[in-house]
Coordinates of C-alpha atoms in Angstrom, one line a residue:
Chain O
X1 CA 0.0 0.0 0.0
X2 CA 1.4 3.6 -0.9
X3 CA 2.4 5.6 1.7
X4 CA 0.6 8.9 2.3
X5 CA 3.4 12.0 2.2
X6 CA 2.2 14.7 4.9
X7 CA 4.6 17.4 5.3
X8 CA 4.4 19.7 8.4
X9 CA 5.6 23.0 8.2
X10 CA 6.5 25.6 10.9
X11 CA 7.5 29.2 10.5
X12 CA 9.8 30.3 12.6
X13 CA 8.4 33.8 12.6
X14 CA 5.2 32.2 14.1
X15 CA 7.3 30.3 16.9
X16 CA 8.7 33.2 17.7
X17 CA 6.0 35.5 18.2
X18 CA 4.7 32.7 20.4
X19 CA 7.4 32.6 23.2
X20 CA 7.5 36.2 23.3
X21 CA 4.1 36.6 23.5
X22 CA 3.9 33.9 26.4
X23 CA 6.7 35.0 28.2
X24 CA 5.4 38.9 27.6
X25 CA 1.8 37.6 29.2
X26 CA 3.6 36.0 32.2
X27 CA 5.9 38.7 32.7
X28 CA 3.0 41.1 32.8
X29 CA 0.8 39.3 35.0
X30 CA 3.6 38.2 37.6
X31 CA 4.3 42.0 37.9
X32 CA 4.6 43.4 41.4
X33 CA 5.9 46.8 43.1
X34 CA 9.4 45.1 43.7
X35 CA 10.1 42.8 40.7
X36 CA 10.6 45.0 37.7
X37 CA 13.9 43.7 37.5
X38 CA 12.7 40.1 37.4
X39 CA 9.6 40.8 35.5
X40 CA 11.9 42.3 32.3
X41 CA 14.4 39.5 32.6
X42 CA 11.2 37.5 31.9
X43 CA 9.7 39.3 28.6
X44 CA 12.0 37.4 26.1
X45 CA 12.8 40.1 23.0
X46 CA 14.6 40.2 19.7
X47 CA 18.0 40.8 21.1
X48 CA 20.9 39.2 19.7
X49 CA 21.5 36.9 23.3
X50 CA 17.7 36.5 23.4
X51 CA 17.0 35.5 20.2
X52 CA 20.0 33.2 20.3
X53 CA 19.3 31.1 23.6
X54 CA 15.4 30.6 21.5
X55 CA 16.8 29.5 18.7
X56 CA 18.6 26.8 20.7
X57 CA 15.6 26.0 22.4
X58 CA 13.8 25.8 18.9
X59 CA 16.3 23.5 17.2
X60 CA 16.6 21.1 20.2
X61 CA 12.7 20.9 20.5
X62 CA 12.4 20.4 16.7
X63 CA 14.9 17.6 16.8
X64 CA 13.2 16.3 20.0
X65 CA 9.7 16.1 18.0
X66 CA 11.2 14.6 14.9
X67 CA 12.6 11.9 17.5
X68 CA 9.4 11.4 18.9
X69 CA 8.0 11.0 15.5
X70 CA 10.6 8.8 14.1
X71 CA 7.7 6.2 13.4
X72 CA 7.1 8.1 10.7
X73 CA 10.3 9.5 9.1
X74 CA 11.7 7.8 6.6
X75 CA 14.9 9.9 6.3
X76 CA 17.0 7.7 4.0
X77 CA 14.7 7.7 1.4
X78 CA 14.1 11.5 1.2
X79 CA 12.5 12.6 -1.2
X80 CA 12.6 15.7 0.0
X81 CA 10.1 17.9 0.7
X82 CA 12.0 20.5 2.2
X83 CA 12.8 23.6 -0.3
X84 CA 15.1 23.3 -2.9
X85 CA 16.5 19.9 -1.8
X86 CA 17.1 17.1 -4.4
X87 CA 18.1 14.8 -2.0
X88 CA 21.9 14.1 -3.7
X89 CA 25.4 14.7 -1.4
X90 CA 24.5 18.6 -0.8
X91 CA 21.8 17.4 1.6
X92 CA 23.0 15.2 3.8
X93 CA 22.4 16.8 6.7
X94 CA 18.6 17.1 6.1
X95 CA 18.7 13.6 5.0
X96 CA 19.6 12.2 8.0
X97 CA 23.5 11.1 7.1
X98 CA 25.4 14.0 9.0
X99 CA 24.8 16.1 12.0
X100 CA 26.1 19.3 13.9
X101 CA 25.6 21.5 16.9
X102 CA 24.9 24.5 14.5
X103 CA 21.9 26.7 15.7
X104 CA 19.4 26.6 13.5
X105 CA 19.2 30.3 11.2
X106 CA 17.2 33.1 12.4
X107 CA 14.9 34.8 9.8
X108 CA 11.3 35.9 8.9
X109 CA 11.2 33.7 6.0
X110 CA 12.4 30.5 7.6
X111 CA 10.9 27.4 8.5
X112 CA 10.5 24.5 9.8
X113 CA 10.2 21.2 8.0
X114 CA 8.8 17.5 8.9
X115 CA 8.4 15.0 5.9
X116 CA 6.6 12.0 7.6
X117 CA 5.1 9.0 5.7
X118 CA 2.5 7.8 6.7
X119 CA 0.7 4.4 5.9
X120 CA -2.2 4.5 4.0
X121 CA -4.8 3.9 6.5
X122 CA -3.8 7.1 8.1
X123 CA -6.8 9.4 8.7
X124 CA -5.7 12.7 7.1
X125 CA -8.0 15.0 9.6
X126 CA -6.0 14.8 11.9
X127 CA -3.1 16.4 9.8
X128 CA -4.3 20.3 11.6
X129 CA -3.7 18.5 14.7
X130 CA -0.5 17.1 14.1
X131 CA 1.0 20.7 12.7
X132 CA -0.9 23.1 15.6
X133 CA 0.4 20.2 18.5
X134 CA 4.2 20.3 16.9
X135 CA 3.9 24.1 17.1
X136 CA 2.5 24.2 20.9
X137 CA 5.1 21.6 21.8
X138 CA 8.1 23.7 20.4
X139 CA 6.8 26.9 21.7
X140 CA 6.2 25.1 25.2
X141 CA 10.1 23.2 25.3
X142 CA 11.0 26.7 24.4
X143 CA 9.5 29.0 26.7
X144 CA 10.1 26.0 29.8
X145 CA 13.5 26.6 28.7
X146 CA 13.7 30.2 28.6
X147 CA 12.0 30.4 32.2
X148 CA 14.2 27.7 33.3
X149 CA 16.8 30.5 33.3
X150 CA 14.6 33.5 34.3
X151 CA 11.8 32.5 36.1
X152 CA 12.0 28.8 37.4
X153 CA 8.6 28.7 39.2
X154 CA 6.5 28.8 36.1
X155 CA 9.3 26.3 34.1
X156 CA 7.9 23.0 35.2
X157 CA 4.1 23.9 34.0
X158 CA 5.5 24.8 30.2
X159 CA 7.9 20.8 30.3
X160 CA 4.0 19.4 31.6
X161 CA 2.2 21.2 28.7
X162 CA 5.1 19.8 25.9
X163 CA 5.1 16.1 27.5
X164 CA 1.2 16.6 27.1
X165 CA 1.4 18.0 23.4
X166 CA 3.0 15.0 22.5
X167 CA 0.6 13.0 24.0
X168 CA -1.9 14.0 21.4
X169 CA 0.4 13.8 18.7
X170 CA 0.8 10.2 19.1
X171 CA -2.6 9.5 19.5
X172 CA -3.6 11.8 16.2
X173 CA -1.2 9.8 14.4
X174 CA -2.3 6.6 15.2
X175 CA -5.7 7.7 14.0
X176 CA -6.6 4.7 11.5
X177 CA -9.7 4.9 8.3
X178 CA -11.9 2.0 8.0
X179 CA -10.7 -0.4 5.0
X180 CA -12.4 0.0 1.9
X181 CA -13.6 -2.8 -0.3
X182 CA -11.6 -3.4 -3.4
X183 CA -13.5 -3.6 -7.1
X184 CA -13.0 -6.9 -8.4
Chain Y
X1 CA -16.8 -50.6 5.2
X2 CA -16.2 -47.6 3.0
X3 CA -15.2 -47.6 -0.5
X4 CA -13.4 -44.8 -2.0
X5 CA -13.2 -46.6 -5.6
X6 CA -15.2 -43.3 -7.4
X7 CA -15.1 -43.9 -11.2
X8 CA -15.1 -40.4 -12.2
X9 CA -14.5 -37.1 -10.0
X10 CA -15.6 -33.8 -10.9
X11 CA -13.3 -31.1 -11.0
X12 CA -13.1 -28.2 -9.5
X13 CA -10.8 -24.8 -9.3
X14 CA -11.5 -22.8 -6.3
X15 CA -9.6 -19.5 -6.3
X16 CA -9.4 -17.1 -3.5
X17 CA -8.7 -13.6 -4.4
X18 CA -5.8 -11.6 -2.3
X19 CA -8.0 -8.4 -1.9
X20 CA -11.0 -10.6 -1.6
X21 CA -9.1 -12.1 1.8
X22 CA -7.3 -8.9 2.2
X23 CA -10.6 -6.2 2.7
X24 CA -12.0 -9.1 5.7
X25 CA -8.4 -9.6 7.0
X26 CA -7.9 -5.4 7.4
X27 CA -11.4 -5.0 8.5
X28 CA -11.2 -7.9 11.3
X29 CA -8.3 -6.2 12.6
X30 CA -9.7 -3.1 12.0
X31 CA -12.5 -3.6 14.4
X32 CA -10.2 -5.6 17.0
X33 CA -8.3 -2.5 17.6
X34 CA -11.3 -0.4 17.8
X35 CA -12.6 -2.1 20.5
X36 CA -9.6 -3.2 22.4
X37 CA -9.5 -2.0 25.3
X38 CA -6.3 0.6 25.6
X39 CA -5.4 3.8 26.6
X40 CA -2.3 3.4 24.3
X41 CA -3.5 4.7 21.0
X42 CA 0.3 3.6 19.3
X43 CA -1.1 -0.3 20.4
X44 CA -4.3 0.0 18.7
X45 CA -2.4 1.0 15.7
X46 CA -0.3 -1.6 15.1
X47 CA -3.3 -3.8 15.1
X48 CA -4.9 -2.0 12.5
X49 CA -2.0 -1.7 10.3
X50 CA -2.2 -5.2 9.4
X51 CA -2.4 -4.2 5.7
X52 CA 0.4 -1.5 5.8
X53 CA 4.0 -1.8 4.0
X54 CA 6.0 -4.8 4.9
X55 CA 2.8 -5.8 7.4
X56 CA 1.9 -7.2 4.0
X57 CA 4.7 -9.7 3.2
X58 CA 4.2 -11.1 6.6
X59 CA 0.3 -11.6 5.8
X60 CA 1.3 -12.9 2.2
X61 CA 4.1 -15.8 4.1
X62 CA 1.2 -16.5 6.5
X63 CA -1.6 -16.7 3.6
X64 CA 1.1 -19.1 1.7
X65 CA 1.0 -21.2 4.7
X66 CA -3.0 -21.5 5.4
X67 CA -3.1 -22.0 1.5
X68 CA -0.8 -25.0 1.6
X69 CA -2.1 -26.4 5.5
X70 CA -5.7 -26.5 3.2
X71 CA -4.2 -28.1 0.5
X72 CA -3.2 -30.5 2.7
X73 CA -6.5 -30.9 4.8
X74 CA -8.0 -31.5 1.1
X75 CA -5.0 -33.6 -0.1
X76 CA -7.8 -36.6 -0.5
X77 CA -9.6 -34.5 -3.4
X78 CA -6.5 -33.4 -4.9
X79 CA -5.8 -34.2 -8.6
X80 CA -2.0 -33.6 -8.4
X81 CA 0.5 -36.1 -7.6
X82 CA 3.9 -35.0 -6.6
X83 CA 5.3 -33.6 -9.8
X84 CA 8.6 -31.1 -8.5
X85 CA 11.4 -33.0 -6.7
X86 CA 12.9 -29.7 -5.3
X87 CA 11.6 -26.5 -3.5
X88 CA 12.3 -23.5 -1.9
X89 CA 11.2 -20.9 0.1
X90 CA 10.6 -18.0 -2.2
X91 CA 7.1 -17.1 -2.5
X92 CA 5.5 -14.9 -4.3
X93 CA 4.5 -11.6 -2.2
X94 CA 1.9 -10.2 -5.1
X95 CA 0.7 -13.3 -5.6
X96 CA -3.1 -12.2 -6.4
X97 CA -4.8 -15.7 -5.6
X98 CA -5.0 -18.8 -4.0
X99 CA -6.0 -22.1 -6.3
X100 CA -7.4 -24.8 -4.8
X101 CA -7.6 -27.4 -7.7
X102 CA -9.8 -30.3 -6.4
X103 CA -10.9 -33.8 -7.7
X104 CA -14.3 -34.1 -6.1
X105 CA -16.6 -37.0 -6.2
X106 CA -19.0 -36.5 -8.8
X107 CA -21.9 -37.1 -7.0
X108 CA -21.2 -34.4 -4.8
X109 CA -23.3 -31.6 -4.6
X110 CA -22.7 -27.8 -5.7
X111 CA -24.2 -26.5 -2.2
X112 CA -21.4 -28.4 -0.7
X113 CA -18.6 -27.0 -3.5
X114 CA -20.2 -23.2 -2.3
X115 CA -19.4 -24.2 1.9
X116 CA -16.0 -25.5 1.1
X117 CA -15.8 -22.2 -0.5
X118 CA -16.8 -20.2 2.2
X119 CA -15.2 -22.6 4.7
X120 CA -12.1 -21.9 2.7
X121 CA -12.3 -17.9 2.7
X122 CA -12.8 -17.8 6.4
X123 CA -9.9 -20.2 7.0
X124 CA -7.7 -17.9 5.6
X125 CA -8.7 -14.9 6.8
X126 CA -8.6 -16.6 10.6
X127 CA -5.3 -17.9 10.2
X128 CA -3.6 -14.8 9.4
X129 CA -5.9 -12.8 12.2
X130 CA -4.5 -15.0 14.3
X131 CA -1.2 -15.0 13.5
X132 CA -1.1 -11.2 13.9
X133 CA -3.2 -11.3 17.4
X134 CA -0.1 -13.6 18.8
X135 CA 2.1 -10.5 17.8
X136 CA 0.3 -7.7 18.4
X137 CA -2.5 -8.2 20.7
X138 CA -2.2 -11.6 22.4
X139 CA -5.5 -11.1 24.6
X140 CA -7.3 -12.0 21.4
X141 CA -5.3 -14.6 20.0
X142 CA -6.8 -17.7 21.9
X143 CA -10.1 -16.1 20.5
X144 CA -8.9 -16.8 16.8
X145 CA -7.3 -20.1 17.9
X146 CA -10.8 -21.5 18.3
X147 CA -11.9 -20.2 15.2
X148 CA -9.5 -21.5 13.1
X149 CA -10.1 -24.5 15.0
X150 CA -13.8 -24.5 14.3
X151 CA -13.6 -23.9 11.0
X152 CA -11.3 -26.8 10.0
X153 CA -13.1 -29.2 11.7
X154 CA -16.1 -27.5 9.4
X155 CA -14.1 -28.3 6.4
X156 CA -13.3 -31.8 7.3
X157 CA -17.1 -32.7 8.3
X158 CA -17.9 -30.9 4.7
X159 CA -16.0 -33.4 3.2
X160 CA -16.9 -36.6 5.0
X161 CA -20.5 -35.1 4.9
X162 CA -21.0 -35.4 1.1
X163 CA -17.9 -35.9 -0.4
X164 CA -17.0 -38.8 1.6
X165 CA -20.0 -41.0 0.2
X166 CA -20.3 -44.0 1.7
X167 CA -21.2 -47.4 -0.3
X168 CA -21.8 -50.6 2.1
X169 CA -20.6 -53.6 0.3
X170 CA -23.5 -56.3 0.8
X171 CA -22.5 -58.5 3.3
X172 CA -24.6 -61.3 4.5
X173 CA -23.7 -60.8 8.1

């Protein structure tokens, strides 16, 4: 039976917004007459260190989802959905056959990229699912991260919500369709 | 006494269709892990994936076994003497269908040829159910074990039912 390609993509632009958007929230709502200080250290901006510690956040979370999805990736035989790849020696490292520590590039324009295969019974509605519960669990690793340095008491609550996200991943992509009947 | 002397035999080519047996097989299992009971959502899966990429050369080794365990249960209708001194085991995984060539007494009758037919179909399907309960969900596999029980013990009474006509040789005692 053919597989059926689904391809996940995630803009790092919208990841981003997210975490600063959360951490903003948080910031704002934790604020007191003695914790400006704190409260600012909180707010995660566009600042070179920032932005850096995020993007290391971002590239270890996306390489923890693709491990939790590994079910489904079928790296070696790439075809590759990602842009402008044609899968020959130039692209080993999206393939699969090379790695590296190198954070991921920042930009408005980049994104994120998961190629998984699924087998043919796969139920396709759960495809919105998949994508929004990959972006919540990134943006949640990232944010747990990023109060992990700056405000530890909310950390543990973001590592819950990412353990949870995944959660419902696997169970939207072990949604199966009923078989159909063959014409003879 | 019985006599198994026929003069003539009638006979017969029943072929089972891979998607035939593959839309009951996918659908039993399809069902089995909708109902199982499991919080695990991966489990479930694997049961219902029966039909999936490389799920399917299992089920065609399994179906190649069930095919030749029938031929065998049926070996006493069965035209073909041994005719291949060598073997292997290669099979054919897109093999579309299973023959069953069979030498049937000629007084049997076609409502029997339509049961073995049936018989045959549910066999099959059975067998490779149950081969994929014992690896994927064994809390259902003594449940198919039965049936496949069942349904050969069918087949053989189907036989000895009709095709096994009995003639008494007159005997004065």
């Amino acid at each position: 039976m053919a597989k059926k390609p689904v391809t996940i993509t995630l803009y790092l632009s919208e990841l981003k917004y997210d975490v600063h958007n959360k951490t903003y929230l948080t910031g704002r709502s934790r604020q007191g007459d003695d914790n400006f200080e704190l409260v600012a250290a909180m707010q995660s901006n566009d600042d070179e260190e920032d932005v850096n510690q995020l993007l290391r956040s971002i590239g270890n979370s996306f390489n923890r989802l693709k491990t939790e999805l590994a079910e489904y990736i079928i790296e070696d035989e790439c075809q590759c959905c990602l842009p402008d790849c044609s899968c020959d020696s130039a692209c080993d490292s999206e393939c699969g056959n090379e790695g590296d520590n190198i954070q991921i590039e920042d930009g408005d324009d980049e994104v994120l990229t998961i190629c998984l295969k699924m087998p043919s019974n796969y139920n396709t509605a759960t495809t919105g699912t998949i994508s929004q519960e990959c972006h919540q669990y990134i943006v949640n690793m990232t944010v747990a991260e990023w109060f992990n340095i700056t405000n530890k008491d909310d950390s543990k609550e973001y590592y819950q919500m990412a353990a949870a996200n995944v959660g419902v991943i696997r169970k939207a992509l072990s949604k199966r369709l009923r078989p159909k009947r063959a014409e003879v | 006494m019985r006599c198994c002397k026929y003069k003539e035999r009638k006979h017969v080519m029943l072929t089972m269709l891979k998607s035939q047996l593959m839309y009951d097989i996918r659908t039993g299992a399809w069902v089995i892990g909708d109902v199982m009971k499991t919080e695990d959502d991966h489990d479930r899966h694997q049961v219902q994936d029966i039909g999936e990429d490389n799920n399917v050369d299992w089920v065609a080794r399994q179906l190649d076994l069930v095919h030749g365990l029938i031929l065998q249960l049926l070996s006493k209708y069965s035209p073909q003497l041994v005719y291949s001194c060598e073997d292997d085991d290669v099979i054919d995984y897109d093999n579309e269908e299973y023959r069953y060539p069979l030498a049937l007494p000629i007084k049997m009758k076609q409502v029997t040829v339509k049961y073995l037919k049936e018989l045959i179909h549910n066999l099959m399907v059975a067998w490779v159910i149950m081969d994929w309960m014992s690896i994927t969900h064994k809390d259902e596999y003594q449940t198919w074990v039965l049936k496949v029980e069942d349904l050969k013990e069918k087949l053989k009474d189907a036989l000895d039912t009709d095709g096994g006509i009995t003639y008494l040789r007159p005997s004065s005692f």
